[in-house]
Backbone as numpy.savetxt, mean C-alpha at the origin, in Angstrom:
# Nx Ny Nz CAx CAy CAz Cx Cy Cz
11.42 -10.57 -11.42 10.98 -9.92 -10.21 9.48 -10.14 -10.02
9.08 -10.12 -8.77 7.67 -10.25 -8.40 7.27 -8.99 -7.64
6.28 -8.28 -8.15 5.76 -7.08 -7.50 4.44 -7.42 -6.83
4.39 -7.21 -5.52 3.15 -7.37 -4.77 2.68 -5.97 -4.40
1.52 -5.62 -4.89 0.92 -4.32 -4.57 -0.11 -4.57 -3.48
0.21 -4.08 -2.30 -0.62 -4.27 -1.11 -1.37 -2.97 -0.88
-2.68 -2.98 -1.06 -3.42 -1.73 -0.96 -4.65 -1.89 -0.08
-5.19 -0.76 0.32 -6.38 -0.71 1.17 -6.44 0.64 1.84
-7.48 0.88 2.62 -7.64 2.18 3.26 -6.63 2.41 4.38
-6.62 3.64 4.89 -5.69 3.98 5.97 -5.92 3.08 7.18
-4.83 2.77 7.85 -4.82 2.02 9.12 -5.38 0.60 8.99
-5.36 0.05 7.78 -5.83 -1.32 7.59 -4.71 -2.32 7.86
-3.45 -1.85 7.90 -2.34 -2.73 8.24 -1.37 -3.01 7.11
-1.38 -2.20 6.08 -0.53 -2.45 4.90 0.96 -2.50 5.26
1.44 -1.48 5.98 2.86 -1.43 6.32 3.24 -2.61 7.22
2.42 -2.88 8.23 2.72 -3.97 9.16 2.76 -5.32 8.44
1.80 -5.55 7.57 1.77 -6.80 6.80 2.96 -6.85 5.85
3.25 -5.74 5.18 4.41 -5.69 4.29 5.70 -6.01 5.01
5.85 -5.48 6.22 7.05 -5.78 7.02 7.13 -7.26 7.36
5.99 -7.84 7.68 5.97 -9.28 8.00 6.33 -10.12 6.78
5.84 -9.75 5.61 6.20 -10.47 4.39 7.70 -10.35 4.14
8.22 -9.13 4.25 9.65 -8.91 4.00 10.52 -9.67 5.00
10.07 -9.78 6.25 10.87 -10.48 7.26 10.88 -11.99 7.06
9.91 -12.52 6.33 9.79 -13.96 6.12 10.28 -14.42 4.75
10.58 -13.48 3.88 10.98 -13.80 2.50 12.22 -12.99 2.13
12.63 -13.10 0.89 13.73 -12.27 0.38 13.20 -10.99 -0.26
11.89 -10.75 -0.14 11.28 -9.57 -0.75 11.61 -8.32 0.06
11.63 -7.20 -0.62 11.86 -5.91 0.03 10.54 -5.15 0.10
10.50 -4.15 0.96 9.28 -3.37 1.18 9.50 -1.90 0.90
8.62 -1.32 0.10 8.52 0.13 -0.04 7.12 0.50 0.42
7.00 0.89 1.69 5.68 1.24 2.19 5.37 2.70 1.91
4.11 2.99 1.86 3.59 4.30 1.48 4.34 5.46 2.14
4.52 5.38 3.44 5.11 6.51 4.16 6.62 6.59 4.03
7.25 5.57 3.46 8.69 5.68 3.18 8.95 6.75 2.13
7.96 7.03 1.30 8.08 8.12 0.33 7.44 9.39 0.86
6.37 9.28 1.60 5.64 10.45 2.07 6.41 11.26 3.11
6.91 10.61 4.13 7.50 11.34 5.27 8.70 12.21 4.89
9.65 11.71 4.09 10.77 12.60 3.71 10.30 13.81 2.89
9.32 13.60 2.04 8.83 14.72 1.22 8.12 15.77 2.06
7.46 15.35 3.14 6.77 16.30 4.01 7.75 17.21 4.76
9.01 16.80 4.81 10.03 17.66 5.41 10.29 18.89 4.55
9.96 18.79 3.26 10.27 19.86 2.31 9.01 20.50 1.73
8.02 19.69 1.39 6.82 20.19 0.71 5.57 19.84 1.51
4.57 20.67 1.41 3.30 20.40 2.07 2.54 19.30 1.34
1.73 18.57 2.12 0.89 17.50 1.58 0.02 18.03 0.44
-0.02 17.29 -0.65 -0.91 17.61 -1.74 -0.45 18.69 -2.69
0.72 19.30 -2.42 1.22 20.30 -3.35 1.75 19.61 -4.60
1.85 20.36 -5.67 2.32 19.77 -6.93 3.69 19.12 -6.80
4.70 19.80 -6.17 5.99 19.12 -6.06 5.93 17.87 -5.18
5.13 17.91 -4.12 4.98 16.73 -3.26 4.42 15.56 -4.07
3.29 15.79 -4.76 2.65 14.71 -5.52 3.53 14.20 -6.65
4.20 15.12 -7.35 5.07 14.72 -8.47 6.21 13.84 -7.98
6.90 14.29 -6.94 8.04 13.52 -6.43 7.61 12.19 -5.83
6.50 12.16 -5.14 6.00 10.91 -4.56 5.77 9.88 -5.67
5.06 10.29 -6.72 4.79 9.38 -7.86 6.09 8.93 -8.52
6.95 9.91 -8.84 8.18 9.60 -9.56 9.11 8.72 -8.74
9.20 8.97 -7.45 10.08 8.17 -6.60 9.62 6.71 -6.57
8.33 6.50 -6.42 7.81 5.13 -6.37 8.08 4.40 -7.69
7.81 5.08 -8.79 8.06 4.45 -10.09 9.54 4.15 -10.27
10.41 5.07 -9.87 11.85 4.85 -10.02 12.32 3.67 -9.17
11.77 3.53 -7.99 12.13 2.38 -7.17 11.74 1.09 -7.89
10.57 1.06 -8.48 10.15 -0.13 -9.24 11.07 -0.35 -10.43
11.41 0.71 -11.15 12.34 0.57 -12.29 13.66 -0.05 -11.85
14.22 0.46 -10.76 15.51 -0.05 -10.29 15.39 -1.46 -9.71
14.27 -1.77 -9.07 14.06 -3.12 -8.56 14.04 -4.13 -9.70
13.40 -3.74 -10.81 13.37 -4.59 -12.00 14.78 -4.72 -12.58
15.48 -3.59 -12.73 16.82 -3.59 -13.33 17.82 -4.37 -12.47
17.67 -4.25 -11.16 18.57 -4.93 -10.22 18.20 -6.39 -10.05
17.04 -6.76 -10.57 16.52 -8.12 -10.48 16.30 -8.57 -9.04
15.68 -7.68 -8.26 15.27 -8.09 -6.92 14.32 -9.28 -7.05
14.37 -10.21 -6.12 13.41 -11.32 -6.18 11.97 -10.82 -6.09
11.75 -9.84 -5.21 10.40 -9.32 -5.05 10.38 -8.00 -4.33
9.34 -7.23 -4.59 9.13 -5.94 -3.95 7.67 -5.86 -3.53
7.45 -5.45 -2.28 6.10 -5.20 -1.78 5.92 -3.69 -1.73
4.90 -3.21 -2.41 4.60 -1.79 -2.48 3.25 -1.56 -1.82
3.16 -0.57 -0.93 1.88 -0.32 -0.25 1.40 1.11 -0.47
0.08 1.25 -0.55 -0.53 2.57 -0.62 -2.04 2.45 -0.51
-2.69 3.59 -0.24 -4.15 3.68 -0.31 -4.51 4.12 -1.72
-5.66 3.66 -2.20 -6.04 3.89 -3.59 -7.51 4.28 -3.64
-7.80 5.46 -4.14 -9.19 5.88 -4.33 -9.68 5.23 -5.62
-10.35 4.11 -5.47 -10.74 3.29 -6.61 -11.79 3.95 -7.50
-12.48 4.94 -6.97 -13.50 5.64 -7.75 -12.96 6.88 -8.44
-11.65 7.10 -8.34 -11.01 8.26 -8.98 -10.17 7.74 -10.15
-10.61 7.95 -11.39 -9.87 7.43 -12.54 -8.40 7.84 -12.55
-8.08 9.03 -12.10 -6.68 9.48 -12.09 -5.84 8.63 -11.15
-6.41 8.15 -10.05 -5.67 7.27 -9.14 -5.34 5.95 -9.83
-6.31 5.39 -10.54 -6.06 4.13 -11.25 -5.02 4.33 -12.34
-5.10 5.44 -13.06 -4.09 5.74 -14.08 -2.71 5.87 -13.46
-2.63 6.47 -12.27 -1.34 6.60 -11.59 -0.78 5.24 -11.20
-1.64 4.35 -10.72 -1.19 3.00 -10.37 -0.64 2.30 -11.61
-1.36 2.39 -12.72 -0.89 1.77 -13.97 0.45 2.35 -14.40
0.60 3.66 -14.31 1.85 4.31 -14.69 2.98 3.87 -13.76
2.67 3.77 -12.46 3.68 3.43 -11.47 4.22 2.02 -11.68
3.34 1.08 -12.00 3.78 -0.32 -12.14 4.24 -0.66 -13.55
4.13 0.29 -14.47 4.49 0.03 -15.88 5.87 -0.58 -16.05
6.91 -0.14 -15.32 8.22 -0.78 -15.51 8.19 -2.29 -15.23
7.42 -2.70 -14.23 7.31 -4.13 -13.93 6.52 -4.85 -15.02
5.45 -4.22 -15.49 4.65 -4.80 -16.58 5.51 -4.98 -17.82
6.23 -3.92 -18.20 7.07 -3.95 -19.41 8.18 -4.99 -19.31
8.66 -5.25 -18.10 9.72 -6.24 -17.91 9.18 -7.66 -17.83
7.87 -7.80 -17.86 7.28 -9.13 -17.76 7.29 -9.69 -16.35
7.40 -8.82 -15.36 7.43 -9.27 -13.96 6.07 -9.84 -13.56
6.11 -10.71 -12.61 4.87 -11.20 -12.00 4.33 -10.07 -11.12
3.04 -9.80 -11.22 2.42 -8.74 -10.43 1.15 -9.28 -9.80
1.04 -9.11 -8.49 -0.16 -9.51 -7.76 -0.64 -8.35 -6.91
-1.94 -8.11 -6.93 -2.56 -7.09 -6.09 -3.26 -7.78 -4.93
-2.90 -7.37 -3.72 -3.52 -7.92 -2.52 -4.18 -6.75 -1.79
-5.47 -6.88 -1.58 -6.25 -5.83 -0.94 -6.55 -6.24 0.50
-6.24 -5.35 1.43 -6.58 -5.58 2.83 -7.85 -4.82 3.17
-8.69 -5.47 3.97 -9.95 -4.85 4.37 -10.14 -5.02 5.88
-10.59 -3.96 6.52 -11.09 -4.00 7.90 -12.09 -2.86 8.02
-13.11 -3.04 8.84 -14.12 -1.99 8.93 -13.55 -0.75 9.64
-14.28 0.33 9.54 -13.80 1.62 10.03 -13.51 1.58 11.53
-14.33 0.93 12.32 -14.12 0.89 13.77 -12.78 0.26 14.11
-12.43 -0.81 13.43 -11.14 -1.47 13.66 -10.00 -0.56 13.24
-10.14 0.09 12.10 -9.08 0.98 11.61 -8.89 2.18 12.54
-9.97 2.69 13.09 -9.85 3.80 14.05 -9.10 3.34 15.30
-9.36 2.12 15.74 -8.66 1.58 16.90 -7.18 1.37 16.63
-6.83 1.08 15.39 -5.42 0.85 15.03 -4.64 2.15 14.89
-5.35 3.25 14.68 -4.69 4.54 14.52 -4.05 4.91 15.85
-2.77 5.27 15.82 -2.08 5.66 17.03 -1.29 4.55 17.70
-1.17 3.39 17.05 -0.35 2.32 17.63 1.12 2.73 17.60
1.93 2.18 18.48 3.35 2.57 18.51 4.06 2.40 17.17
3.78 1.32 16.44 4.44 1.12 15.14 4.07 2.23 14.16
2.79 2.60 14.11 2.35 3.68 13.21 3.02 5.00 13.60
3.02 5.30 14.87 3.59 6.58 15.32 5.09 6.65 15.06
5.79 5.53 15.22 7.24 5.52 14.99 7.58 5.69 13.52
6.79 5.10 12.64 7.12 5.09 11.21 6.44 6.20 10.42
5.46 6.84 11.02 4.65 7.81 10.29 4.47 9.09 11.12
5.50 9.92 11.15 5.39 11.16 11.94 4.17 12.00 11.58
3.74 11.96 10.34 2.58 12.76 9.92 1.28 12.25 10.55
1.30 11.09 11.18 0.11 10.53 11.82 0.15 10.69 13.35
1.13 11.44 13.86 1.27 11.56 15.32 0.17 12.38 15.98
-0.49 13.21 15.22 -1.70 13.87 15.73 -2.83 12.86 15.52
-3.03 12.00 16.51 -3.93 10.87 16.32 -5.39 11.29 16.16
-5.77 12.40 16.77 -7.15 12.86 16.57 -7.37 13.26 15.11
-6.40 13.99 14.55 -6.48 14.34 13.13 -6.49 13.08 12.27
-5.59 12.13 12.59 -5.48 10.89 11.80 -6.80 10.11 11.84
-7.44 10.06 13.00 -8.72 9.36 13.09 -9.80 10.07 12.28
-9.83 11.40 12.35 -10.79 12.15 11.52 -10.52 11.89 10.04
-9.23 11.80 9.67 -8.88 11.56 8.27 -9.36 10.19 7.80
-9.30 9.19 8.67 -9.83 7.87 8.33 -11.32 7.99 7.99
-12.04 8.71 8.82 -13.49 8.86 8.61 -13.79 9.66 7.36
-13.15 10.82 7.20 -13.46 11.67 6.04 -13.03 11.02 4.73
-11.89 10.33 4.74 -11.45 9.63 3.52 -12.42 8.53 3.15
-12.91 7.83 4.16 -13.88 6.76 3.93 -15.19 7.30 3.36
-15.55 8.51 3.75 -16.78 9.14 3.23 -16.57 9.72 1.83
-15.37 10.19 1.56 -15.08 10.90 0.31 -14.79 9.95 -0.85
-14.06 8.87 -0.60 -13.60 7.99 -1.67 -14.01 6.55 -1.42
-13.95 5.76 -2.48 -14.13 4.32 -2.37 -12.73 3.73 -2.25
-12.42 3.18 -1.08 -11.07 2.70 -0.80 -10.97 1.17 -0.78
-12.10 0.51 -1.04 -12.13 -0.95 -1.09 -12.99 -1.38 -2.27
-12.62 -2.49 -2.89 -13.42 -3.01 -3.99 -14.70 -3.64 -3.45
-15.62 -3.88 -4.35 -16.88 -4.51 -3.97 -17.79 -4.56 -5.18
-19.04 -4.94 -4.97 -19.97 -5.05 -6.10 -20.12 -3.75 -6.89
-20.08 -2.63 -6.19 -20.24 -1.33 -6.85 -18.97 -0.90 -7.60
-17.82 -1.27 -7.05 -16.53 -0.87 -7.64 -15.63 -2.10 -7.70
-15.67 -2.83 -8.82 -14.80 -4.01 -8.96 -13.34 -3.59 -9.16
-12.46 -4.55 -8.99 -11.04 -4.27 -9.21 -10.84 -3.84 -10.66
-10.19 -2.68 -10.89 -10.19 -2.09 -12.23 -9.06 -2.52 -13.18
-8.12 -3.31 -12.72 -6.98 -3.65 -13.57 -7.00 -5.12 -13.97
-6.25 -5.44 -15.01 -6.17 -6.81 -15.52 -4.95 -7.50 -14.93
-4.95 -7.64 -13.61 -3.87 -8.32 -12.89 -4.53 -9.17 -11.81
-3.85 -10.23 -11.36 -4.41 -11.03 -10.27 -4.67 -10.16 -9.04
-5.78 -10.43 -8.37 -6.21 -9.63 -7.22 -6.99 -10.51 -6.26
-6.72 -10.37 -4.98 -7.57 -11.00 -3.98 -7.63 -10.12 -2.74
-8.65 -10.37 -1.92 -8.93 -9.55 -0.74 -8.77 -10.41 0.50
-8.15 -9.83 1.53 -8.09 -10.47 2.85 -8.73 -9.52 3.85
-9.74 -10.01 4.55 -10.34 -9.27 5.65 -9.48 -9.55 6.87
-8.75 -8.54 7.29 -7.83 -8.75 8.41 -8.37 -8.16 9.71
-9.67 -8.02 9.80 -10.31 -7.48 11.00 -9.84 -8.22 12.25
-9.82 -9.53 12.20 -9.50 -10.34 13.38 -8.18 -11.09 13.23
-7.31 -10.63 12.33 -6.03 -11.30 12.10 -4.87 -10.38 12.44
-3.80 -10.96 12.94 -2.58 -10.18 13.17 -1.87 -9.97 11.83
-0.94 -9.03 11.82 -0.15 -8.80 10.60 0.61 -10.06 10.21
1.12 -10.79 11.20 1.84 -12.03 10.91 0.93 -13.07 10.27
-0.30 -13.19 10.76 -1.25 -14.15 10.18 -1.61 -13.78 8.74
-1.79 -12.49 8.50 -2.11 -12.04 7.14 -0.93 -12.33 6.22
0.28 -12.02 6.68 1.47 -12.28 5.87 1.58 -13.76 5.52
1.33 -14.63 6.48 1.39 -16.07 6.22 0.36 -16.48 5.17
-0.83 -15.90 5.23 -1.85 -16.20 4.22 -1.39 -15.76 2.83
-0.80 -14.57 2.75 -0.33 -14.05 1.46 0.81 -14.91 0.93
1.75 -15.24 1.80 2.89 -16.07 1.40 2.41 -17.41 0.85
1.46 -18.03 1.55 0.92 -19.32 1.10 0.15 -19.18 -0.20
-0.71 -18.19 -0.28 -1.55 -18.01 -1.48 -0.71 -17.73 -2.72
0.34 -16.92 -2.55 1.18 -16.55 -3.70 2.37 -17.49 -3.90
2.54 -18.44 -3.00 3.65 -19.39 -3.13 5.01 -18.73 -3.02
5.14 -17.78 -2.08 6.40 -17.05 -1.96 7.47 -17.90 -1.30
8.72 -17.74 -1.73 9.82 -18.47 -1.11 10.12 -17.91 0.28
10.32 -18.81 1.23 10.64 -18.36 2.60 12.00 -18.86 3.02
């Protein structure tokens, strides 16, 4: 199995790019809000049961993807790179793929805050992410998250894991163009 971890800040295009990769390959997609939205029906954001189930569900999906021998899985989420517990969670989450000897690639998407604010509230986001339907709140969250955490690698915060990693600035690229770049760079079967 091949695990592609697609990460970056909110509204950078992770889900859209993941969908484009899945539509062009035999890979499957588990995007961030596929785990978040059902849990929000039962538990409030950030509560212990919400966080526990979100983490466990993602890891279990990876475990079963490895056991089922899926050709590939694209996993998306935002990652506070300056929070050691977030990095530990990522390592724990991908451990089943690591232990199985799966190929693992980290692809980081980047776009500046102005672009991400403009992307907040698009029809695709609103349809797939009910928790983002209050677009004013979602835009404020983009700004406050950007101020609170480091959500992109750089000279101050290098990529913290020992896995292949590359960055795509998708400021001026469509999700389809980004997916094509990832497919070509990683040599994915189409």
